Coordinates of C-alpha atoms and ligand atoms in Angstrom, one line a residue:
M1 CA 159.4 96.8 114.6
K2 CA 159.7 93.1 115.4
V3 CA 157.5 90.1 114.7
L4 CA 157.9 86.6 116.3
L5 CA 156.2 83.8 114.3
L6 CA 156.0 80.4 116.1
E7 CA 154.9 76.9 115.2
N8 CA 156.1 76.8 111.5
I9 CA 153.9 79.4 110.1
H10 CA 154.0 79.5 106.3
P11 CA 156.9 81.5 104.9
V12 CA 154.5 83.6 102.9
A13 CA 153.7 85.5 106.2
V14 CA 157.4 86.3 106.6
Q15 CA 157.5 87.6 103.1
Q16 CA 154.5 89.9 103.6
L17 CA 155.6 91.3 107.0
E18 CA 159.2 91.9 105.8
G19 CA 157.7 93.6 102.8
R20 CA 155.8 95.9 105.2
G21 CA 159.1 96.8 107.0
Y22 CA 159.1 94.4 109.9
E23 CA 162.0 92.3 111.2
V24 CA 160.7 88.8 111.4
E25 CA 161.9 85.9 113.5
R26 CA 160.4 82.5 112.6
R27 CA 160.6 79.4 114.8
S28 CA 159.3 75.9 114.4
G29 CA 158.0 75.0 117.8
A30 CA 155.5 76.3 120.4
L31 CA 156.7 78.1 123.5
S32 CA 155.9 77.7 127.2
E33 CA 154.6 80.7 129.2
L34 CA 158.0 81.7 130.5
E35 CA 159.8 81.2 127.2
L36 CA 157.1 83.3 125.6
I37 CA 157.6 86.1 128.0
E38 CA 161.3 86.1 127.4
S39 CA 161.0 85.9 123.7
L40 CA 158.5 88.7 123.4
A41 CA 160.8 91.2 125.2
D42 CA 161.1 93.5 122.1
V43 CA 158.3 92.2 119.9
Q44 CA 155.2 94.1 118.7
L45 CA 153.5 91.3 116.7
L46 CA 153.2 87.7 117.7
G47 CA 152.1 84.8 115.3
I48 CA 151.0 81.5 116.8
R49 CA 149.0 78.4 115.8
S50 CA 147.1 76.2 118.3
N51 CA 149.8 75.0 120.5
T52 CA 151.1 78.3 122.0
H53 CA 148.9 79.5 124.9
V54 CA 148.9 83.2 125.5
S55 CA 147.7 83.7 129.1
E56 CA 146.9 86.9 131.0
R57 CA 150.3 86.5 132.7
V58 CA 152.1 86.7 129.4
L59 CA 150.1 89.7 128.3
E60 CA 150.7 91.5 131.6
A61 CA 154.5 90.9 131.1
V62 CA 154.7 92.4 127.6
P63 CA 152.9 95.8 127.5
H64 CA 154.5 96.7 124.2
L65 CA 152.8 93.8 122.4
E66 CA 150.3 95.2 119.9
A67 CA 148.6 92.2 118.2
I68 CA 148.5 88.4 118.1
G69 CA 147.8 86.5 114.9
C70 CA 146.4 83.0 115.3
F71 CA 147.4 81.4 112.1
C72 CA 144.5 78.9 112.3
I73 CA 140.7 78.9 112.9
G74 CA 140.4 78.7 116.7
T75 CA 141.4 81.4 119.1
N76 CA 140.8 79.5 122.4
Q77 CA 144.5 79.4 123.1
V78 CA 144.6 83.2 123.7
D79 CA 143.0 84.9 126.7
L80 CA 140.9 87.2 124.4
K81 CA 139.3 89.2 127.2
A82 CA 142.7 90.0 128.8
A83 CA 144.0 90.9 125.4
A84 CA 141.1 93.2 124.6
A85 CA 141.4 94.9 128.0
R86 CA 145.0 95.8 127.1
G87 CA 144.0 96.9 123.6
I88 CA 145.9 94.0 121.9
G89 CA 144.2 93.0 118.7
V90 CA 143.7 89.2 118.0
F91 CA 143.2 88.0 114.5
N92 CA 142.6 84.5 112.9
A93 CA 141.7 83.0 109.6
P94 CA 138.2 81.7 109.7
Y95 CA 137.7 81.3 106.0
S96 CA 141.1 80.5 104.5
N97 CA 140.4 76.7 104.2
T98 CA 137.0 76.9 102.7
R99 CA 138.1 75.5 99.3
S100 CA 140.0 72.6 101.0
V101 CA 136.8 71.5 102.8
V102 CA 134.8 71.8 99.6
E103 CA 137.3 69.6 97.6
L104 CA 137.3 67.0 100.3
V105 CA 133.5 66.8 100.4
I106 CA 133.3 66.6 96.6
G107 CA 135.9 63.8 96.5
E108 CA 133.9 62.0 99.2
I109 CA 130.6 62.3 97.4
V110 CA 132.1 60.7 94.3
A111 CA 133.9 58.1 96.3
L112 CA 130.7 57.1 98.2
A113 CA 128.6 57.1 95.0
R114 CA 131.2 54.6 93.5
R115 CA 131.4 52.6 96.8
L116 CA 135.2 53.2 96.7
P117 CA 135.9 52.5 100.4
E118 CA 134.5 49.0 100.0
K119 CA 136.2 48.4 96.7
T120 CA 139.6 49.5 97.8
Q121 CA 139.3 47.4 101.0
R122 CA 138.5 44.3 99.0
M123 CA 141.4 44.8 96.6
H124 CA 143.7 45.1 99.7
D125 CA 142.2 41.9 100.9
G126 CA 143.2 40.3 97.6
V127 CA 139.6 40.0 96.2
W128 CA 138.9 41.1 92.5
D129 CA 135.2 42.1 92.6
K130 CA 134.4 43.9 89.3
S131 CA 130.8 45.0 89.4
A132 CA 128.7 48.0 88.7
R133 CA 126.2 47.1 91.5
G134 CA 125.4 50.1 93.7
S135 CA 127.8 52.4 91.8
H136 CA 126.5 55.7 90.4
E137 CA 127.6 58.8 88.6
V138 CA 127.0 62.0 90.6
R139 CA 125.9 63.9 87.5
G140 CA 122.2 64.6 87.7
R141 CA 121.9 63.5 91.3
T142 CA 120.6 66.0 93.9
L143 CA 122.9 67.4 96.6
G144 CA 121.2 68.8 99.7
I145 CA 123.4 71.3 101.5
V146 CA 122.4 72.1 105.0
G147 CA 124.0 75.4 106.1
Y148 CA 124.6 77.7 103.1
G149 CA 127.5 79.8 104.4
N150 CA 131.0 80.1 103.2
I151 CA 131.6 76.4 102.6
G152 CA 128.0 75.6 101.7
T153 CA 127.9 78.2 98.9
Q154 CA 131.3 77.2 97.5
L155 CA 130.3 73.5 97.5
S156 CA 127.1 74.5 95.7
N157 CA 129.1 76.1 92.9
V158 CA 131.6 73.2 92.5
A159 CA 128.8 70.5 92.7
E160 CA 126.9 72.3 90.0
A161 CA 130.0 72.3 87.8
L162 CA 130.0 68.5 88.2
G163 CA 126.4 68.4 86.9
M164 CA 124.7 67.9 90.2
R165 CA 121.4 69.5 91.1
V166 CA 121.7 71.5 94.3
V167 CA 119.1 72.3 96.9
F168 CA 119.9 74.0 100.2
Y169 CA 118.5 74.9 103.5
D170 CA 119.7 77.6 105.8
T171 CA 118.1 79.2 108.8
A172 CA 119.3 82.6 107.6
D173 CA 118.1 84.2 104.4
R174 CA 120.9 83.3 101.9
P175 CA 120.7 84.0 98.2
A176 CA 120.9 81.0 95.9
H177 CA 124.1 80.6 93.8
G178 CA 123.8 79.4 90.2
N179 CA 120.8 77.1 89.7
A180 CA 120.6 76.0 93.3
R181 CA 117.1 76.0 94.9
R182 CA 116.3 77.1 98.4
M183 CA 114.2 74.7 100.5
A184 CA 111.7 76.1 103.0
S185 CA 112.6 73.5 105.6
L186 CA 115.1 70.8 106.4
E187 CA 112.3 68.2 105.9
E188 CA 111.7 69.4 102.4
L189 CA 115.5 69.1 101.6
L190 CA 115.7 65.6 103.1
A191 CA 112.8 64.4 100.9
V192 CA 114.6 65.2 97.7
A193 CA 118.3 64.9 98.3
D194 CA 120.4 61.9 97.1
V195 CA 123.3 63.2 99.2
V196 CA 123.0 65.3 102.3
S197 CA 126.0 67.4 103.3
L198 CA 126.1 69.4 106.6
H199 CA 127.8 72.8 106.7
V200 CA 126.2 74.4 109.7
D201 CA 128.1 76.4 112.3
G202 CA 128.7 75.4 115.9
R203 CA 126.0 77.4 117.7
P204 CA 124.8 75.5 120.8
G205 CA 121.3 75.0 119.2
N206 CA 122.8 72.8 116.5
A207 CA 123.8 70.0 119.0
G208 CA 121.9 66.9 117.9
L209 CA 120.5 68.6 114.8
F210 CA 120.7 65.3 112.9
G211 CA 119.3 62.3 114.8
P212 CA 116.9 59.3 114.2
E213 CA 114.1 61.5 112.8
Q214 CA 116.3 63.2 110.2
F215 CA 118.0 60.0 109.1
A216 CA 114.6 58.3 108.7
A217 CA 113.4 61.3 106.6
M218 CA 116.3 60.9 104.1
K219 CA 115.6 59.1 100.8
P220 CA 116.3 55.4 100.9
R221 CA 119.9 54.6 99.7
S222 CA 120.9 58.2 100.0
M223 CA 124.3 59.3 101.3
F224 CA 125.4 61.5 104.2
V225 CA 128.4 63.8 104.7
N226 CA 129.4 65.8 107.8
A227 CA 132.5 68.0 107.7
S228 CA 131.0 70.7 110.0
R229 CA 130.9 69.9 113.7
G230 CA 130.8 66.5 115.4
M231 CA 128.2 67.4 117.9
V232 CA 125.6 68.1 115.2
V233 CA 125.2 64.3 114.4
D234 CA 123.9 61.4 116.5
D235 CA 126.5 58.8 115.3
V236 CA 124.6 55.9 116.9
S237 CA 121.5 56.7 114.9
L238 CA 123.7 57.1 111.7
R239 CA 125.2 53.6 112.4
D240 CA 121.7 52.1 112.7
H241 CA 120.6 53.6 109.4
L242 CA 123.8 52.5 107.7
L243 CA 123.4 48.9 109.0
S244 CA 119.8 48.8 107.9
G245 CA 120.9 50.0 104.4
H246 CA 118.6 53.0 104.5
I247 CA 121.7 55.2 104.2
A248 CA 124.0 53.8 101.4
G249 CA 127.2 55.5 102.6
A250 CA 128.6 58.2 104.8
A251 CA 131.7 60.4 105.1
L252 CA 132.6 61.9 108.5
D253 CA 135.4 64.3 109.1
V254 CA 134.3 65.5 112.6
F255 CA 133.1 63.6 115.6
P256 CA 131.4 64.4 118.9
V257 CA 134.6 63.4 120.8
E258 CA 137.9 63.8 119.0
P259 CA 141.3 62.6 120.2
K260 CA 143.3 65.4 121.6
A261 CA 146.8 64.5 120.5
Q262 CA 148.5 63.1 117.4
G263 CA 148.5 59.3 117.7
D264 CA 145.8 59.0 120.4
P265 CA 143.3 56.2 119.8
F266 CA 140.2 57.0 117.9
E267 CA 136.9 55.5 119.2
S268 CA 133.6 55.7 117.2
V269 CA 130.6 53.5 116.7
L270 CA 131.1 54.2 113.0
R271 CA 134.4 52.3 112.8
G272 CA 134.4 49.1 110.7
L273 CA 131.3 49.8 108.6
D274 CA 131.0 49.3 104.9
N275 CA 131.1 52.3 102.6
V276 CA 131.9 54.7 105.4
I277 CA 134.8 57.2 105.1
L278 CA 136.3 58.4 108.3
T279 CA 138.9 61.2 108.3
P280 CA 140.6 62.8 111.3
H281 CA 139.2 66.4 111.0
V282 CA 141.4 67.2 108.0
G283 CA 138.8 69.0 105.9
G284 CA 140.7 72.2 106.0
S285 CA 144.2 70.8 106.3
T286 CA 146.1 71.3 103.1
Q287 CA 149.3 73.0 102.2
E288 CA 147.3 75.5 100.1
A289 CA 145.1 76.4 103.1
Q290 CA 148.2 76.9 105.2
E291 CA 149.6 79.3 102.7
E292 CA 146.3 81.2 102.4
I293 CA 146.2 81.4 106.3
G294 CA 149.8 82.7 106.3
W295 CA 148.9 85.4 103.8
F296 CA 145.6 86.3 105.3
V297 CA 146.6 86.6 109.0
S298 CA 149.9 88.4 108.3
G299 CA 147.9 90.9 106.2
K300 CA 145.5 91.5 109.1
L301 CA 148.4 92.0 111.6
A302 CA 150.0 94.5 109.2
G303 CA 146.7 96.3 108.5
F304 CA 146.2 96.7 112.2
A305 CA 149.7 97.8 113.2
L306 CA 150.3 100.0 110.2
E307 CA 146.9 101.4 109.4
G308 CA 144.8 100.9 112.4
S309 CA 142.3 98.5 110.7
T310 CA 140.6 96.0 113.0
A311 CA 138.9 94.2 110.1
L312 CA 137.9 90.7 111.3
S313 CA 139.5 91.1 114.7
V314 CA 138.0 88.6 117.1
N315 CA 138.3 90.8 120.2
L316 CA 138.2 94.5 119.3
P317 CA 135.4 96.6 117.7
E318 CA 135.6 96.1 114.0
V319 CA 136.7 99.2 112.1
V320 CA 137.7 98.7 108.5
T321 CA 139.9 101.6 107.4
P322 CA 140.7 102.6 103.9
P323 CA 144.5 102.7 103.1
L324 CA 146.0 106.0 104.3
E325 CA 147.1 107.7 101.1
S326 CA 147.7 111.2 102.4
G327 CA 147.2 113.2 105.6
H328 CA 147.5 111.9 109.1
R329 CA 145.6 109.1 111.0
L330 CA 144.9 108.8 114.7
G331 CA 143.5 105.6 116.2
Y332 CA 141.9 105.8 119.7
L333 CA 140.8 102.7 121.5
H334 CA 138.8 103.5 124.6
H335 CA 136.3 102.2 127.2
N336 CA 132.8 102.4 125.8
V337 CA 131.4 105.2 128.0
P338 CA 129.1 108.1 127.0
G339 CA 130.7 111.4 125.8
V340 CA 134.0 110.1 124.5
L341 CA 133.4 110.9 120.9
A342 CA 132.2 114.5 121.6
R343 CA 135.4 115.2 123.6
F344 CA 137.6 113.5 121.0
N345 CA 136.2 115.5 118.2
A346 CA 136.4 118.7 120.2
L347 CA 140.2 118.2 120.4
F348 CA 140.3 118.4 116.6
A349 CA 138.0 121.4 116.5
E350 CA 140.1 123.2 119.2
H351 CA 143.2 122.8 117.1
E352 CA 141.4 123.8 113.9
D353 CA 142.4 120.4 112.4
N354 CA 140.2 119.4 109.5
V355 CA 138.8 115.9 109.8
T356 CA 138.8 114.2 106.4
G357 CA 137.4 110.8 107.4
Q358 CA 136.2 109.0 110.5
H359 CA 135.4 105.4 111.1
L360 CA 134.2 104.1 114.4
A361 CA 132.6 101.1 116.2
T362 CA 131.8 99.9 119.7
S363 CA 131.6 96.4 120.9
G364 CA 130.8 95.5 124.5
E365 CA 133.0 97.5 126.8
L366 CA 135.2 98.9 124.1
G367 CA 135.0 101.7 121.5
Y368 CA 137.4 102.4 118.7
V369 CA 137.6 105.5 116.5
V370 CA 140.0 106.0 113.6
T371 CA 140.2 109.6 112.4
D372 CA 142.0 110.9 109.3
A373 CA 142.9 114.6 109.4
S374 CA 144.8 117.2 107.4
E375 CA 147.3 117.8 110.2
P376 CA 148.7 115.7 113.0
L377 CA 147.3 116.6 116.4
P378 CA 150.0 118.6 118.3
A379 CA 152.0 116.6 120.9
D380 CA 150.3 118.3 123.9
A381 CA 146.8 117.4 122.5
L382 CA 147.9 113.8 122.0
A383 CA 149.3 113.7 125.6
E384 CA 146.0 115.0 126.8
L385 CA 144.1 112.3 124.9
R386 CA 146.3 109.6 126.4
S387 CA 145.7 111.0 129.9
W388 CA 141.9 110.5 129.7
D389 CA 140.4 107.8 132.0
D390 CA 138.7 106.1 129.1
C391 CA 141.9 105.7 127.0
L392 CA 143.4 102.3 126.3
W393 CA 145.7 103.6 123.6
A394 CA 146.1 106.4 121.0
R395 CA 148.3 105.7 118.0
T396 CA 149.2 107.8 115.1
W397 CA 150.1 106.9 111.5
Ligands
LIG401 N1 136.2 69.8 108.7 C1 137.0 70.9 108.8 O1 138.2 70.7 108.9 C2 136.4 72.2 108.8 C3 137.1 73.3 108.3 C4 136.5 74.6 108.3 C5 135.2 74.7 108.8 N2 134.6 73.7 109.3 C6 133.2 73.8 109.9 O2 132.3 73.9 108.8 C7 131.1 74.6 109.2 C8 130.7 75.6 108.2 O3 131.7 76.6 108.0 P1 131.5 78.0 107.3 O4 132.7 78.7 107.2 O5 130.7 77.7 106.0 O6 130.5 78.7 108.3 P2 129.4 79.9 108.0 O7 129.2 80.5 109.4 O8 129.9 80.7 106.9 O9 128.1 79.1 107.6 C9 127.3 78.4 108.4 C10 125.9 78.5 107.9 O10 125.0 77.6 108.6 C11 123.8 78.2 108.8 N3 123.1 77.5 109.9 C12 123.4 77.5 111.2 N4 122.6 76.6 111.8 C13 121.8 76.1 110.9 C14 120.7 75.2 111.0 N5 120.4 74.6 112.1 N6 120.1 74.8 109.8 C15 120.4 75.4 108.7 N7 121.4 76.3 108.5 C16 122.1 76.7 109.6 C17 124.1 79.6 109.1 O11 123.0 80.5 108.9 C18 125.3 79.9 108.1 O12 124.8 80.4 106.8 C19 131.5 75.2 110.6 O13 130.9 74.4 111.6 C20 133.0 75.1 110.7 O14 133.4 75.0 112.0 C21 135.1 72.4 109.3

């Protein structure tokens, strides 16, 4: 049982996987397609970040590969469809950096309210300008959170701990945390918020969510933060409202067009403006988030390989299995066609095997069933199962 971890994945992942019985090799860089094929010769689990591309050619060449962990948020670097077609589970860490984003946003709100970008710049320019003009406490001010999901709700809690009032708007029906108040519309939120912070997801309908109309509807001298997606905001309109003074400050961590590589030039109409914080999409980039990602994704890989759980898999039907404490488990990944489950359960009945638990799900072209039973299915029944046309794989634990 071997694992290959590339791209400097946090050592906590090694610790967890070794603790679950795997032999782990950890390397610092990414690998090319050919290097990857060679290196995966006897590997069951692969861990990568964003610079290793796992193409269909790689997947075709390594039929024994069981799962891929993307120790990051995105999964575009993996051919997910090709992986699913071969029954290879792909996992990522969509929520491990939530707290890091929240802390950055809180820091930015305080910094903007005290006009720190301007003040520190003047000090570096050799100007001592001690004044309280335009500086405020955040206590008692109203934070308007647009998008009350993982990050929005955690921000809500931390902002309240600082003494801020919180209002939020979400298109989905989200319960309020603490004393936060739900607003019936974005307009209602914009009318009362001293700071507006965007935490919506990247669905296509959110492109251009925030433009001239929304900035104009914000309170005079209010502040604006976006650490969600760059395409959500019309930066030209934000610039106009900053220059006119209607918006008193802004912090942006994401941009409609972001440089691809480290050191590439950054172009934005927001460069060079007073009281504007620009950061290179680092909301979730902390050592703590890396550690959390390492722990989370290695746990998902082990849960899949050792217990059959596809919890939070991005490409297989999601079956969350309880730990197997006694008895025998069989996982069956199959094409989603009618009649599979009836045939599958008939096998257990024929062998008078008592099913003690069953978890199943289908998603698109795939179906997955995990069955716990008192006895293991006999070898010939297992061989029969594996010979069915709809079978992608059958594994036992
Ligand atoms: N800056 C960074 O480094 C960084 C790091 C992590 C996440 N993010 C981004 O932060 C955003 C939020 O992440 P999350 O994990 O909280 O996502 P999430 O999916 O948990 O929450 C998003 C929420 O926005 C709501 N929403 C979607 N469109 C809306 C709209 N038009 N109006 C109001 N509500 C709307 C959804 O219903 C959902 O509740 C995502 O876009 C994510 O990509 C950025």
